[in-house]
Each structure stands twice: as structure tokens, then as C-alpha cells.
PDB file of C-alpha atoms in Angstrom:
ATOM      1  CA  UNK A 787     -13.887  18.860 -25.277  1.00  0.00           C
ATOM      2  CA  UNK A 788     -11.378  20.017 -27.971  1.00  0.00           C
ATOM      3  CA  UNK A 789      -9.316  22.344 -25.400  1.00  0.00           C
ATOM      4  CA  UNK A 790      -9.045  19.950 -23.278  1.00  0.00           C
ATOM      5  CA  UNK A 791      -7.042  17.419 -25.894  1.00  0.00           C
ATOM      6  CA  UNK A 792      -5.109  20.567 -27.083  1.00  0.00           C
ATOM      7  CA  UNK A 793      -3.804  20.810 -23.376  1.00  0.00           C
ATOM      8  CA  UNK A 794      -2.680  17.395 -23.394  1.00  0.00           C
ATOM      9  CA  UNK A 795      -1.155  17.967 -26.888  1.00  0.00           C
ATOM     10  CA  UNK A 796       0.918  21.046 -25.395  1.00  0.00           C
ATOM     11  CA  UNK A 797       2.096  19.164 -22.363  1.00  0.00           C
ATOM     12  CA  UNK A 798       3.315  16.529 -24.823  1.00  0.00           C
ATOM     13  CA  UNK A 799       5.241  18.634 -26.894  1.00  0.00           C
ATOM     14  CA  UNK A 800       6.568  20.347 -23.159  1.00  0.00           C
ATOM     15  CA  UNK A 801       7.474  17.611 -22.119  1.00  0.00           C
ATOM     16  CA  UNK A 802       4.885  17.675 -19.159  1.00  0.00           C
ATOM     17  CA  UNK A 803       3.526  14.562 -19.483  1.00  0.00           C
ATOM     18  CA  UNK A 804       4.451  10.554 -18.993  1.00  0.00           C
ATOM     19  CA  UNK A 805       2.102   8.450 -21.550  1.00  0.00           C
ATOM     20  CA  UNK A 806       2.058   4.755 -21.323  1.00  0.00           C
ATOM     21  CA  UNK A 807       1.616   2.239 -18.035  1.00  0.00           C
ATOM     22  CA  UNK A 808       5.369   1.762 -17.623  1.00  0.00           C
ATOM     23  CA  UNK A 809       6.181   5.766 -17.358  1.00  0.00           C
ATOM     24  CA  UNK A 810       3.152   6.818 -15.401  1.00  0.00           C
ATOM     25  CA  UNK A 811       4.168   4.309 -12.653  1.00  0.00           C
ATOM     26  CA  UNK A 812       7.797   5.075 -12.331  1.00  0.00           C
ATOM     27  CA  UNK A 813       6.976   9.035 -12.224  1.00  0.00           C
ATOM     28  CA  UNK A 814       3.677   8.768  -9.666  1.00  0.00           C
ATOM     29  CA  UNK A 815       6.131   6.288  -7.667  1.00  0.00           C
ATOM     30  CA  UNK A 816       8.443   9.185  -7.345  1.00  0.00           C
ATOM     31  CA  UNK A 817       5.893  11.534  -6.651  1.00  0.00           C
ATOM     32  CA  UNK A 818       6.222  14.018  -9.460  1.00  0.00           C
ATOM     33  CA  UNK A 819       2.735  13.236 -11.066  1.00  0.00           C
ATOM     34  CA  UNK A 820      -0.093  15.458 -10.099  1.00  0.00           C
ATOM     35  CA  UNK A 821      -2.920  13.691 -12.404  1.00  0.00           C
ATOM     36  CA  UNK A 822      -3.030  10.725 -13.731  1.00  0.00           C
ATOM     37  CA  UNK A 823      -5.731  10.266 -16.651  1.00  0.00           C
ATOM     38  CA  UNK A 824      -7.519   7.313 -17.858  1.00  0.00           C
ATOM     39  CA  UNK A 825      -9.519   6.961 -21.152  1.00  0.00           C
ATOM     40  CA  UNK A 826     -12.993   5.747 -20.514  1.00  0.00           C
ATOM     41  CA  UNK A 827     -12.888   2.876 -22.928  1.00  0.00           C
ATOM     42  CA  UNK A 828      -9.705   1.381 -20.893  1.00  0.00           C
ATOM     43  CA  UNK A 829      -9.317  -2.155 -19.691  1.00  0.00           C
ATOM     44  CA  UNK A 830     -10.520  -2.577 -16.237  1.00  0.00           C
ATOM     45  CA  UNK A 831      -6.767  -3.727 -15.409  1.00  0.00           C
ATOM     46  CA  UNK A 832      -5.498  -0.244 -16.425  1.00  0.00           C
ATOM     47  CA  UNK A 833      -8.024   1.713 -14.390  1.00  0.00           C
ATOM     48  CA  UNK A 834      -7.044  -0.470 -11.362  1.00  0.00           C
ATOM     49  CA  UNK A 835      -3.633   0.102 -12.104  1.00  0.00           C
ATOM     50  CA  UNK A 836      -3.415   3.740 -12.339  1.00  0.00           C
ATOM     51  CA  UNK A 837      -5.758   4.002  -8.677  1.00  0.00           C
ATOM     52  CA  UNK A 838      -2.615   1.771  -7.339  1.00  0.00           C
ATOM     53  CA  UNK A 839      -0.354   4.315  -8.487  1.00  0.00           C
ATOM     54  CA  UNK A 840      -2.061   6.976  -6.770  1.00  0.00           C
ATOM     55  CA  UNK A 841      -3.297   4.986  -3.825  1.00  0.00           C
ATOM     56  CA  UNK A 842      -1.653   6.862  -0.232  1.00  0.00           C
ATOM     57  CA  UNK A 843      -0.234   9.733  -2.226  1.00  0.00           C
ATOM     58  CA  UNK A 844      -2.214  13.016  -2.882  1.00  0.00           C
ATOM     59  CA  UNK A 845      -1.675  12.360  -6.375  1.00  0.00           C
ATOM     60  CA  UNK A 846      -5.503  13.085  -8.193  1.00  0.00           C
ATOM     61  CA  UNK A 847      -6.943  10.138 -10.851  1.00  0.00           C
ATOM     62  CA  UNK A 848      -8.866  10.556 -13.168  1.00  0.00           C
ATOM     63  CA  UNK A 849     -11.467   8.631 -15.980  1.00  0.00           C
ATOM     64  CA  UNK A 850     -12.169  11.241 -18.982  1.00  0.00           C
ATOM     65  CA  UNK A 851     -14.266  11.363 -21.328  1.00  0.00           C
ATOM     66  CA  UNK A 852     -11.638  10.473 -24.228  1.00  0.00           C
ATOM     67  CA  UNK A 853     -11.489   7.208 -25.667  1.00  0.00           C
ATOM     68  CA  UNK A 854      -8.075   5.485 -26.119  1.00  0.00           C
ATOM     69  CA  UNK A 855      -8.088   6.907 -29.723  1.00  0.00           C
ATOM     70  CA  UNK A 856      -8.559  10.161 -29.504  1.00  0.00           C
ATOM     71  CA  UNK A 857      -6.403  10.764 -26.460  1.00  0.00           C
ATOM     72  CA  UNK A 858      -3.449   8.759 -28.881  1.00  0.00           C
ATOM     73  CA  UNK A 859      -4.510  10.990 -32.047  1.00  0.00           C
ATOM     74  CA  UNK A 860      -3.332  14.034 -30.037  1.00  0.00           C
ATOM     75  CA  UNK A 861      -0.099  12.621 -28.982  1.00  0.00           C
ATOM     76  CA  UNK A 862       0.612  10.933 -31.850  1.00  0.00           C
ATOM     77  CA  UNK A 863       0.002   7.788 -31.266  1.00  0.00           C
ATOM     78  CA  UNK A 864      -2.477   4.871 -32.271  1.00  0.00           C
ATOM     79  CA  UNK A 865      -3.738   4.895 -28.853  1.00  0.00           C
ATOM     80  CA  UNK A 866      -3.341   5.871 -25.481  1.00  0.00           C
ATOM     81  CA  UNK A 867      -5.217   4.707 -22.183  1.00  0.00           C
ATOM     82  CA  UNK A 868      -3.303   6.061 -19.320  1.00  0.00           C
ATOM     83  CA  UNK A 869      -0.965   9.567 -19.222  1.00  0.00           C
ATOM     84  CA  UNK A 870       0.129  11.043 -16.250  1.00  0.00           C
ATOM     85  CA  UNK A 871       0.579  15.244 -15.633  1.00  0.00           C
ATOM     86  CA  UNK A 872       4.059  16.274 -14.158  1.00  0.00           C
ATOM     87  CA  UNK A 873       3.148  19.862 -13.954  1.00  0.00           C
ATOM     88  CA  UNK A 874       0.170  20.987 -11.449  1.00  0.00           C
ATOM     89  CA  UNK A 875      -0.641  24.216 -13.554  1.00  0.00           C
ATOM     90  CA  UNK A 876      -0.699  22.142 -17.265  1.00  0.00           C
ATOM     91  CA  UNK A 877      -3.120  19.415 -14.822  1.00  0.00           C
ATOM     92  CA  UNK A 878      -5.066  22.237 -13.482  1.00  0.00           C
ATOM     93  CA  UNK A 879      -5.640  23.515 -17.117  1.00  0.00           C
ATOM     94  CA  UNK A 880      -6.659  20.222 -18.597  1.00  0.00           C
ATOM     95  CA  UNK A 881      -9.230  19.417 -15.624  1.00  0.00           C
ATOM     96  CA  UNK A 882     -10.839  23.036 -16.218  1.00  0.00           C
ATOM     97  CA  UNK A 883     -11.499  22.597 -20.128  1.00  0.00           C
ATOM     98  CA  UNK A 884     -13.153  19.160 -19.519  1.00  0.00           C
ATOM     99  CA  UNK A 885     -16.757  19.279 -20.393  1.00  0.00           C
ATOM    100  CA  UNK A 886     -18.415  18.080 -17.452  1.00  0.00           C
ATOM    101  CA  UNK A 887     -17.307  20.002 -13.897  1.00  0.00           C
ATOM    102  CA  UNK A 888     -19.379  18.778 -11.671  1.00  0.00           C
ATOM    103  CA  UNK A 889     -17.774  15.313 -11.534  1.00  0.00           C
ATOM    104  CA  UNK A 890     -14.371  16.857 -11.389  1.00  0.00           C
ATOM    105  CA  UNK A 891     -15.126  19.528  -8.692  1.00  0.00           C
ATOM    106  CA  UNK A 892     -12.975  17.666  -6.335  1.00  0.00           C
ATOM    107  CA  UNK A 893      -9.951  17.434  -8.453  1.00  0.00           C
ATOM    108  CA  UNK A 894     -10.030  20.613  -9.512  1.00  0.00           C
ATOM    109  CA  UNK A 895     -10.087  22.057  -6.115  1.00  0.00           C
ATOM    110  CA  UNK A 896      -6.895  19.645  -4.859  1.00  0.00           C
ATOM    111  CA  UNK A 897      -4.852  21.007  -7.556  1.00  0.00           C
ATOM    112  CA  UNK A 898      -5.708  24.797  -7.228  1.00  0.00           C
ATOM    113  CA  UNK A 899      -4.618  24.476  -4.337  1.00  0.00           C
ATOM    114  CA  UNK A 900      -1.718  23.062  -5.354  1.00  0.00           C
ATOM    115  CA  UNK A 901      -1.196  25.497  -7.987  1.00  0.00           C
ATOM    116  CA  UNK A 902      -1.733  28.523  -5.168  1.00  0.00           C
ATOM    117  CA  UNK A 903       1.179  26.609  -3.406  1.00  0.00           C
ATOM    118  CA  UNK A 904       3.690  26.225  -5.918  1.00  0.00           C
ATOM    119  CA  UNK A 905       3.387  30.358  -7.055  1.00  0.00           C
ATOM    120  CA  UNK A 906       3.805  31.187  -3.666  1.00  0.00           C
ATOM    121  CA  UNK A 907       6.928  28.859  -3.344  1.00  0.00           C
ATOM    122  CA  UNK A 908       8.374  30.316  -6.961  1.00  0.00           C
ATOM    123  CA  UNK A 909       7.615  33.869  -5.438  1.00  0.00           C
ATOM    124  CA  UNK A 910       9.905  33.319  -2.402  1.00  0.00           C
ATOM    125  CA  UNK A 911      12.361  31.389  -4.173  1.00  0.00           C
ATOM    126  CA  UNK A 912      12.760  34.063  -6.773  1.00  0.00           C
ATOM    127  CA  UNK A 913      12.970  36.678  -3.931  1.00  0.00           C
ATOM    128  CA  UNK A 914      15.425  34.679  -1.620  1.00  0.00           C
ATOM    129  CA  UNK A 915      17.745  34.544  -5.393  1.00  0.00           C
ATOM    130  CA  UNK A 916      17.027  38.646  -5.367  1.00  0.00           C
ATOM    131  CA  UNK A 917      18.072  38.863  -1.631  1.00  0.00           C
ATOM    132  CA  UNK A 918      21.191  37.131  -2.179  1.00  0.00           C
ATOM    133  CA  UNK A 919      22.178  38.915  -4.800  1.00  0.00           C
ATOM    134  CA  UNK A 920      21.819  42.623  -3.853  1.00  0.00           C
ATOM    135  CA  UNK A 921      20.908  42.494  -0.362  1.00  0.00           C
ATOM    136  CA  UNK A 922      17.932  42.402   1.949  1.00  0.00           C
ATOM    137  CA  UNK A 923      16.233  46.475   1.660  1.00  0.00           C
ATOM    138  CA  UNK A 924      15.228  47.162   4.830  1.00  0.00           C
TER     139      UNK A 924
END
């Protein structure tokens, strides 16, 4: 359960994550949010707020196994309920290290795929940047 915090710990400090209500919407409205985590002792509200975020996107949310203090402990704050992931590897990391897989099999699988996708699209970029520069070898 600890590696899991420490992931959301290092996004914070990378700048890889939105916390708060206000942030996660404006970032899953733009559709740069990949996960979107709520701690299991939020409000009812929140939780229905953060599946409207997500609602007709293919944006993944989430209820973990945190409660609002120890997700805010990590950050550095007195609490925290709802946090969104901008980047799908960090996400992918933070769903793996939770304790309990089974009930996060789907997730997992959306963004691995997702993952898969963006390497291959970083691959071609950085070869199209190679290509321009010296030339296609033939």
C-alpha cells in the first residue's frame, strides 16, 4: 500500500498530478487526465462528481483504498479526496502498486494500453525529429 502513496508523492513533486475538485475538473474537461482517484472515505457528492468528470471520455476512475488523510499526508496536505493523473505511465504505476488487483484489472488494462500507445507515438516522433535532421537512410 506504501508504493502506491509514494507514486502519488512523486507525481506531486513532478508535477503530474491535479489535487483538489476545482483542478481535477478543469484538466479531465480538457482531456489531459488519465485517472482520476477518489479516497474511500469521500463524500458521496465527490465520488459522483469525479464519475461526471469522466463520464463519455475514456478517462479511468477510480475509489482506493486511501482515506482522505493519508492520501493528503503524502501531498502535504491535511486532506485530500479527489486527485487526478496527467501522465498515463505515473497512472499506470500507481494502479499496479495498489494492493488489491483484481478490482482494478480493468483499469489497469485501459491504461497499458495507453501506455503501449504513447511509446510508440514518442518512438516515431523522435525518429521523424532524426529524419529531419540528417536524412531518411535508405
Amino acid at each position: 500500500m506504501d508504493k502506491a502513496l509514494n507514486y502519488l508523492a512523486l507525481a506531486k513533486r513532478g508535477r503530474l498530478v491535479e489535487l483538489g475538485e476545482e483542478p481535477v475538473g478543469a484538466i479531465t474537461r480538457t482531456g489531459k487526465g488519465y485517472l482520476v482517484v477518489v479516497a474511500k472515505d469521500a463524500s458521496d457528492h465527490t465520488w459522483r462528481r469525479a464519475k461526471s468528470f469522466v463520464a463519455g471520455t475514456d478517462q479511468q476512475c477510480l475509489s482506493v483504498p486511501f482515506t482522505k488523510e493519508e492520501l493528503g499526508f503524502v501531498v502535504g496536505r491535511t486532506s485530500l479526496a479527489i486527485a487526478a493523473f496527467t501522465d498515463v505511465s505515473m497512472a499506470l504505476a500507481f494502479v499496479k502498486a495498489l494492493p488489491d488487483q483484481e478490482k482494478v484489472k480493468k483499469e489497469a488494462e485501459i491504461l497499458e494500453a495507453k501506455s503501449k500507445k504513447m511509446r510508440q507515438r514518442k518512438k516515431e516522433a523522435d525518429a521523424h525529429k532524426k529524419n529531419v535532421r540528417f536524412g531518411k537512410k535508405k
